[in-house]
């Protein structure tokens, strides 16, 4: 479902405002901007795609331009899994919710562009994530999994 021009404009304006506020708050001595993770909790995939896509590809919707965003956070495992399957692999996903031990291995194994899990609070969970990443690497080596974009984009 395409994003409406009004929604695209609102998203772009909000992002531009946040980026401007961050920039004006930074000391002049800082040479690199902080990493901004846009939390997409329960927002539709089209919103994320709009903010991830370079501004030039959004110009046909008549929306205000904005810089492309790479880092997105999701609070729920199922939401993250579903969005990671349909959105570009160039998105760097952050899981920010409460993490259950039984979700660690599948999350790390099934989401190749998982950038960070912000809520690891035990060795057991860290171990599960490591096992999942190792399984993913084996699948990539065998050619079973690729970092290429999903075909339905």
JSON list of C-alpha atoms in Angstrom, two decimals:
[
{"chain": "A", "resi": 1, "resn": "UNK", "atom": "CA", "xyz": [0.00, 0.00, 0.00]},
{"chain": "A", "resi": 2, "resn": "UNK", "atom": "CA", "xyz": [1.58, 3.32, -1.05]},
{"chain": "A", "resi": 3, "resn": "UNK", "atom": "CA", "xyz": [2.02, 6.07, 1.50]},
{"chain": "A", "resi": 4, "resn": "UNK", "atom": "CA", "xyz": [-0.23, 9.11, 1.11]},
{"chain": "A", "resi": 5, "resn": "UNK", "atom": "CA", "xyz": [1.41, 12.42, 0.21]},
{"chain": "A", "resi": 6, "resn": "UNK", "atom": "CA", "xyz": [0.09, 13.96, 3.45]},
{"chain": "A", "resi": 7, "resn": "UNK", "atom": "CA", "xyz": [1.58, 11.16, 5.56]},
{"chain": "A", "resi": 8, "resn": "UNK", "atom": "CA", "xyz": [4.88, 11.33, 3.65]},
{"chain": "A", "resi": 9, "resn": "UNK", "atom": "CA", "xyz": [5.06, 15.06, 4.23]},
{"chain": "A", "resi": 10, "resn": "UNK", "atom": "CA", "xyz": [4.33, 14.69, 7.96]},
{"chain": "A", "resi": 11, "resn": "UNK", "atom": "CA", "xyz": [7.01, 12.02, 8.37]},
{"chain": "A", "resi": 12, "resn": "UNK", "atom": "CA", "xyz": [9.59, 14.08, 6.47]},
{"chain": "A", "resi": 13, "resn": "UNK", "atom": "CA", "xyz": [8.80, 17.25, 8.41]},
{"chain": "A", "resi": 14, "resn": "UNK", "atom": "CA", "xyz": [9.02, 15.44, 11.75]},
{"chain": "A", "resi": 15, "resn": "UNK", "atom": "CA", "xyz": [12.35, 13.85, 10.85]},
{"chain": "A", "resi": 16, "resn": "UNK", "atom": "CA", "xyz": [13.76, 17.14, 9.59]},
{"chain": "A", "resi": 17, "resn": "UNK", "atom": "CA", "xyz": [12.70, 18.83, 12.85]},
{"chain": "A", "resi": 18, "resn": "UNK", "atom": "CA", "xyz": [14.34, 16.13, 15.00]},
{"chain": "A", "resi": 19, "resn": "UNK", "atom": "CA", "xyz": [17.56, 16.25, 12.97]},
{"chain": "A", "resi": 20, "resn": "UNK", "atom": "CA", "xyz": [17.63, 20.05, 13.20]},
{"chain": "A", "resi": 21, "resn": "UNK", "atom": "CA", "xyz": [17.12, 19.93, 16.97]},
{"chain": "A", "resi": 22, "resn": "UNK", "atom": "CA", "xyz": [19.92, 17.39, 17.37]},
{"chain": "A", "resi": 23, "resn": "UNK", "atom": "CA", "xyz": [22.28, 19.42, 15.18]},
{"chain": "A", "resi": 24, "resn": "UNK", "atom": "CA", "xyz": [21.62, 22.65, 17.07]},
{"chain": "A", "resi": 25, "resn": "UNK", "atom": "CA", "xyz": [22.21, 20.87, 20.40]},
{"chain": "A", "resi": 26, "resn": "UNK", "atom": "CA", "xyz": [25.63, 19.47, 19.52]},
{"chain": "A", "resi": 27, "resn": "UNK", "atom": "CA", "xyz": [28.79, 21.22, 20.62]},
{"chain": "A", "resi": 28, "resn": "UNK", "atom": "CA", "xyz": [30.73, 22.69, 17.72]},
{"chain": "A", "resi": 29, "resn": "UNK", "atom": "CA", "xyz": [33.70, 20.49, 18.64]},
{"chain": "A", "resi": 30, "resn": "UNK", "atom": "CA", "xyz": [31.78, 17.32, 17.81]},
{"chain": "A", "resi": 31, "resn": "UNK", "atom": "CA", "xyz": [32.69, 16.12, 14.33]},
{"chain": "A", "resi": 32, "resn": "UNK", "atom": "CA", "xyz": [30.35, 13.15, 13.99]},
{"chain": "A", "resi": 33, "resn": "UNK", "atom": "CA", "xyz": [26.61, 13.21, 14.59]},
{"chain": "A", "resi": 34, "resn": "UNK", "atom": "CA", "xyz": [25.06, 10.81, 17.07]},
{"chain": "A", "resi": 35, "resn": "UNK", "atom": "CA", "xyz": [23.31, 7.73, 15.73]},
{"chain": "A", "resi": 36, "resn": "UNK", "atom": "CA", "xyz": [19.59, 8.30, 15.48]},
{"chain": "A", "resi": 37, "resn": "UNK", "atom": "CA", "xyz": [17.48, 5.15, 15.80]},
{"chain": "A", "resi": 38, "resn": "UNK", "atom": "CA", "xyz": [13.94, 5.72, 14.58]},
{"chain": "A", "resi": 39, "resn": "UNK", "atom": "CA", "xyz": [11.56, 3.57, 16.59]},
{"chain": "A", "resi": 40, "resn": "UNK", "atom": "CA", "xyz": [8.91, 2.09, 14.34]},
{"chain": "A", "resi": 41, "resn": "UNK", "atom": "CA", "xyz": [6.87, 0.44, 17.09]},
{"chain": "A", "resi": 42, "resn": "UNK", "atom": "CA", "xyz": [3.58, -0.65, 15.48]},
{"chain": "A", "resi": 43, "resn": "UNK", "atom": "CA", "xyz": [4.00, 1.75, 12.52]},
{"chain": "A", "resi": 44, "resn": "UNK", "atom": "CA", "xyz": [3.40, 0.39, 9.02]},
{"chain": "A", "resi": 45, "resn": "UNK", "atom": "CA", "xyz": [6.31, -0.79, 6.89]},
{"chain": "A", "resi": 46, "resn": "UNK", "atom": "CA", "xyz": [5.55, 1.93, 4.33]},
{"chain": "A", "resi": 47, "resn": "UNK", "atom": "CA", "xyz": [6.42, 4.62, 6.88]},
{"chain": "A", "resi": 48, "resn": "UNK", "atom": "CA", "xyz": [9.79, 2.98, 7.45]},
{"chain": "A", "resi": 49, "resn": "UNK", "atom": "CA", "xyz": [10.40, 2.56, 3.74]},
{"chain": "A", "resi": 50, "resn": "UNK", "atom": "CA", "xyz": [9.63, 6.24, 3.13]},
{"chain": "A", "resi": 51, "resn": "UNK", "atom": "CA", "xyz": [12.12, 7.38, 5.77]},
{"chain": "A", "resi": 52, "resn": "UNK", "atom": "CA", "xyz": [14.74, 4.87, 4.66]},
{"chain": "A", "resi": 53, "resn": "UNK", "atom": "CA", "xyz": [14.54, 5.76, 0.99]},
{"chain": "A", "resi": 54, "resn": "UNK", "atom": "CA", "xyz": [16.68, 8.64, -0.26]},
{"chain": "A", "resi": 55, "resn": "UNK", "atom": "CA", "xyz": [14.74, 11.88, -0.61]},
{"chain": "A", "resi": 56, "resn": "UNK", "atom": "CA", "xyz": [15.05, 11.83, -4.40]},
{"chain": "A", "resi": 57, "resn": "UNK", "atom": "CA", "xyz": [12.95, 8.65, -4.60]},
{"chain": "A", "resi": 58, "resn": "UNK", "atom": "CA", "xyz": [10.27, 10.31, -2.49]},
{"chain": "A", "resi": 59, "resn": "UNK", "atom": "CA", "xyz": [9.96, 13.39, -4.67]},
{"chain": "A", "resi": 60, "resn": "UNK", "atom": "CA", "xyz": [7.16, 11.87, -6.74]},
{"chain": "A", "resi": 61, "resn": "UNK", "atom": "CA", "xyz": [4.89, 11.88, -3.68]},
{"chain": "A", "resi": 62, "resn": "UNK", "atom": "CA", "xyz": [5.32, 15.63, -3.30]},
{"chain": "A", "resi": 63, "resn": "UNK", "atom": "CA", "xyz": [6.72, 15.25, 0.19]},
{"chain": "A", "resi": 64, "resn": "UNK", "atom": "CA", "xyz": [9.39, 17.36, 1.78]},
{"chain": "A", "resi": 65, "resn": "UNK", "atom": "CA", "xyz": [12.88, 15.97, 1.26]},
{"chain": "A", "resi": 66, "resn": "UNK", "atom": "CA", "xyz": [14.81, 14.35, 4.09]},
{"chain": "A", "resi": 67, "resn": "UNK", "atom": "CA", "xyz": [18.04, 12.41, 4.52]},
{"chain": "A", "resi": 68, "resn": "UNK", "atom": "CA", "xyz": [17.84, 8.64, 4.24]},
{"chain": "A", "resi": 69, "resn": "UNK", "atom": "CA", "xyz": [17.73, 6.86, 7.60]},
{"chain": "A", "resi": 70, "resn": "UNK", "atom": "CA", "xyz": [19.37, 3.47, 8.17]},
{"chain": "A", "resi": 71, "resn": "UNK", "atom": "CA", "xyz": [18.76, 2.64, 11.82]},
{"chain": "A", "resi": 72, "resn": "UNK", "atom": "CA", "xyz": [15.29, 1.58, 12.94]},
{"chain": "A", "resi": 73, "resn": "UNK", "atom": "CA", "xyz": [14.23, 0.13, 16.27]},
{"chain": "A", "resi": 74, "resn": "UNK", "atom": "CA", "xyz": [11.43, -2.28, 16.93]},
{"chain": "A", "resi": 75, "resn": "UNK", "atom": "CA", "xyz": [9.98, -3.20, 20.29]},
{"chain": "A", "resi": 76, "resn": "UNK", "atom": "CA", "xyz": [8.26, -6.49, 19.44]},
{"chain": "A", "resi": 77, "resn": "UNK", "atom": "CA", "xyz": [9.97, -9.59, 18.08]},
{"chain": "A", "resi": 78, "resn": "UNK", "atom": "CA", "xyz": [7.13, -10.55, 15.71]},
{"chain": "A", "resi": 79, "resn": "UNK", "atom": "CA", "xyz": [6.92, -7.02, 14.27]},
{"chain": "A", "resi": 80, "resn": "UNK", "atom": "CA", "xyz": [10.67, -6.95, 13.73]},
{"chain": "A", "resi": 81, "resn": "UNK", "atom": "CA", "xyz": [10.66, -10.34, 12.04]},
{"chain": "A", "resi": 82, "resn": "UNK", "atom": "CA", "xyz": [7.80, -9.42, 9.68]},
{"chain": "A", "resi": 83, "resn": "UNK", "atom": "CA", "xyz": [9.24, -6.02, 8.74]},
{"chain": "A", "resi": 84, "resn": "UNK", "atom": "CA", "xyz": [12.74, -7.40, 8.23]},
{"chain": "A", "resi": 85, "resn": "UNK", "atom": "CA", "xyz": [11.37, -9.86, 5.69]},
{"chain": "A", "resi": 86, "resn": "UNK", "atom": "CA", "xyz": [9.68, -7.24, 3.49]},
{"chain": "A", "resi": 87, "resn": "UNK", "atom": "CA", "xyz": [11.86, -4.14, 3.87]},
{"chain": "A", "resi": 88, "resn": "UNK", "atom": "CA", "xyz": [15.30, -3.50, 2.32]},
{"chain": "A", "resi": 89, "resn": "UNK", "atom": "CA", "xyz": [18.25, -5.33, 3.78]},
{"chain": "A", "resi": 90, "resn": "UNK", "atom": "CA", "xyz": [20.10, -2.02, 3.98]},
{"chain": "A", "resi": 91, "resn": "UNK", "atom": "CA", "xyz": [18.03, -1.17, 7.07]},
{"chain": "A", "resi": 92, "resn": "UNK", "atom": "CA", "xyz": [19.98, -1.69, 10.28]},
{"chain": "A", "resi": 93, "resn": "UNK", "atom": "CA", "xyz": [17.51, -3.12, 12.78]},
{"chain": "A", "resi": 94, "resn": "UNK", "atom": "CA", "xyz": [17.76, -2.57, 16.53]},
{"chain": "A", "resi": 95, "resn": "UNK", "atom": "CA", "xyz": [15.66, -4.71, 18.84]},
{"chain": "A", "resi": 96, "resn": "UNK", "atom": "CA", "xyz": [14.74, -2.51, 21.81]},
{"chain": "A", "resi": 97, "resn": "UNK", "atom": "CA", "xyz": [12.07, -4.54, 23.61]},
{"chain": "A", "resi": 98, "resn": "UNK", "atom": "CA", "xyz": [12.14, -7.09, 26.38]},
{"chain": "A", "resi": 99, "resn": "UNK", "atom": "CA", "xyz": [13.86, -10.15, 24.99]},
{"chain": "A", "resi": 100, "resn": "UNK", "atom": "CA", "xyz": [12.76, -13.67, 25.84]},
{"chain": "A", "resi": 101, "resn": "UNK", "atom": "CA", "xyz": [15.48, -16.32, 25.93]},
{"chain": "A", "resi": 102, "resn": "UNK", "atom": "CA", "xyz": [13.62, -18.55, 23.48]},
{"chain": "A", "resi": 103, "resn": "UNK", "atom": "CA", "xyz": [13.59, -15.75, 20.86]},
{"chain": "A", "resi": 104, "resn": "UNK", "atom": "CA", "xyz": [17.34, -15.05, 20.90]},
{"chain": "A", "resi": 105, "resn": "UNK", "atom": "CA", "xyz": [18.59, -17.74, 18.53]},
{"chain": "A", "resi": 106, "resn": "UNK", "atom": "CA", "xyz": [15.74, -17.37, 15.98]},
{"chain": "A", "resi": 107, "resn": "UNK", "atom": "CA", "xyz": [16.09, -13.58, 15.98]},
{"chain": "A", "resi": 108, "resn": "UNK", "atom": "CA", "xyz": [19.82, -13.65, 15.28]},
{"chain": "A", "resi": 109, "resn": "UNK", "atom": "CA", "xyz": [19.43, -16.44, 12.73]},
{"chain": "A", "resi": 110, "resn": "UNK", "atom": "CA", "xyz": [16.43, -15.11, 10.79]},
{"chain": "A", "resi": 111, "resn": "UNK", "atom": "CA", "xyz": [17.24, -11.39, 10.60]},
{"chain": "A", "resi": 112, "resn": "UNK", "atom": "CA", "xyz": [20.52, -10.97, 8.70]},
{"chain": "A", "resi": 113, "resn": "UNK", "atom": "CA", "xyz": [20.44, -7.18, 9.00]},
{"chain": "A", "resi": 114, "resn": "UNK", "atom": "CA", "xyz": [19.97, -7.18, 12.79]},
{"chain": "A", "resi": 115, "resn": "UNK", "atom": "CA", "xyz": [22.38, -4.46, 13.88]},
{"chain": "A", "resi": 116, "resn": "UNK", "atom": "CA", "xyz": [21.92, -4.49, 17.66]},
{"chain": "A", "resi": 117, "resn": "UNK", "atom": "CA", "xyz": [19.91, -5.99, 20.46]},
{"chain": "A", "resi": 118, "resn": "UNK", "atom": "CA", "xyz": [19.68, -3.25, 23.05]},
{"chain": "A", "resi": 119, "resn": "UNK", "atom": "CA", "xyz": [18.07, -5.34, 25.78]},
{"chain": "A", "resi": 120, "resn": "UNK", "atom": "CA", "xyz": [20.46, -8.22, 26.49]},
{"chain": "A", "resi": 121, "resn": "UNK", "atom": "CA", "xyz": [20.45, -8.68, 30.24]},
{"chain": "A", "resi": 122, "resn": "UNK", "atom": "CA", "xyz": [21.86, -12.16, 30.77]},
{"chain": "A", "resi": 123, "resn": "UNK", "atom": "CA", "xyz": [24.63, -14.44, 29.59]},
{"chain": "A", "resi": 124, "resn": "UNK", "atom": "CA", "xyz": [21.99, -16.98, 28.49]},
{"chain": "A", "resi": 125, "resn": "UNK", "atom": "CA", "xyz": [20.45, -14.45, 26.09]},
{"chain": "A", "resi": 126, "resn": "UNK", "atom": "CA", "xyz": [23.85, -13.39, 24.75]},
{"chain": "A", "resi": 127, "resn": "UNK", "atom": "CA", "xyz": [24.72, -17.04, 24.18]},
{"chain": "A", "resi": 128, "resn": "UNK", "atom": "CA", "xyz": [21.44, -17.61, 22.31]},
{"chain": "A", "resi": 129, "resn": "UNK", "atom": "CA", "xyz": [22.14, -14.64, 20.06]},
{"chain": "A", "resi": 130, "resn": "UNK", "atom": "CA", "xyz": [25.65, -15.94, 19.35]},
{"chain": "A", "resi": 131, "resn": "UNK", "atom": "CA", "xyz": [24.28, -19.39, 18.45]},
{"chain": "A", "resi": 132, "resn": "UNK", "atom": "CA", "xyz": [21.79, -17.79, 16.08]},
{"chain": "A", "resi": 133, "resn": "UNK", "atom": "CA", "xyz": [24.47, -15.69, 14.36]},
{"chain": "A", "resi": 134, "resn": "UNK", "atom": "CA", "xyz": [26.70, -18.75, 13.95]},
{"chain": "A", "resi": 135, "resn": "UNK", "atom": "CA", "xyz": [23.79, -20.64, 12.36]},
{"chain": "A", "resi": 136, "resn": "UNK", "atom": "CA", "xyz": [23.14, -17.69, 10.03]},
{"chain": "A", "resi": 137, "resn": "UNK", "atom": "CA", "xyz": [26.80, -17.59, 8.97]},
{"chain": "A", "resi": 138, "resn": "UNK", "atom": "CA", "xyz": [26.71, -21.31, 8.15]},
{"chain": "A", "resi": 139, "resn": "UNK", "atom": "CA", "xyz": [23.57, -20.78, 6.03]},
{"chain": "A", "resi": 140, "resn": "UNK", "atom": "CA", "xyz": [25.25, -17.88, 4.22]},
{"chain": "A", "resi": 141, "resn": "UNK", "atom": "CA", "xyz": [28.38, -19.94, 3.53]},
{"chain": "A", "resi": 142, "resn": "UNK", "atom": "CA", "xyz": [26.27, -22.74, 2.04]},
{"chain": "A", "resi": 143, "resn": "UNK", "atom": "CA", "xyz": [24.31, -20.27, -0.12]},
{"chain": "A", "resi": 144, "resn": "UNK", "atom": "CA", "xyz": [21.04, -21.07, 1.64]},
{"chain": "A", "resi": 145, "resn": "UNK", "atom": "CA", "xyz": [20.73, -17.44, 2.80]},
{"chain": "A", "resi": 146, "resn": "UNK", "atom": "CA", "xyz": [21.85, -14.30, 1.00]},
{"chain": "A", "resi": 147, "resn": "UNK", "atom": "CA", "xyz": [22.17, -10.67, 2.02]},
{"chain": "A", "resi": 148, "resn": "UNK", "atom": "CA", "xyz": [20.54, -9.68, -1.26]},
{"chain": "A", "resi": 149, "resn": "UNK", "atom": "CA", "xyz": [17.27, -7.77, -1.19]},
{"chain": "A", "resi": 150, "resn": "UNK", "atom": "CA", "xyz": [14.10, -9.85, -0.95]},
{"chain": "A", "resi": 151, "resn": "UNK", "atom": "CA", "xyz": [12.61, -10.38, -4.42]},
{"chain": "A", "resi": 152, "resn": "UNK", "atom": "CA", "xyz": [9.21, -8.87, -3.60]},
{"chain": "A", "resi": 153, "resn": "UNK", "atom": "CA", "xyz": [10.47, -5.31, -3.02]}
]
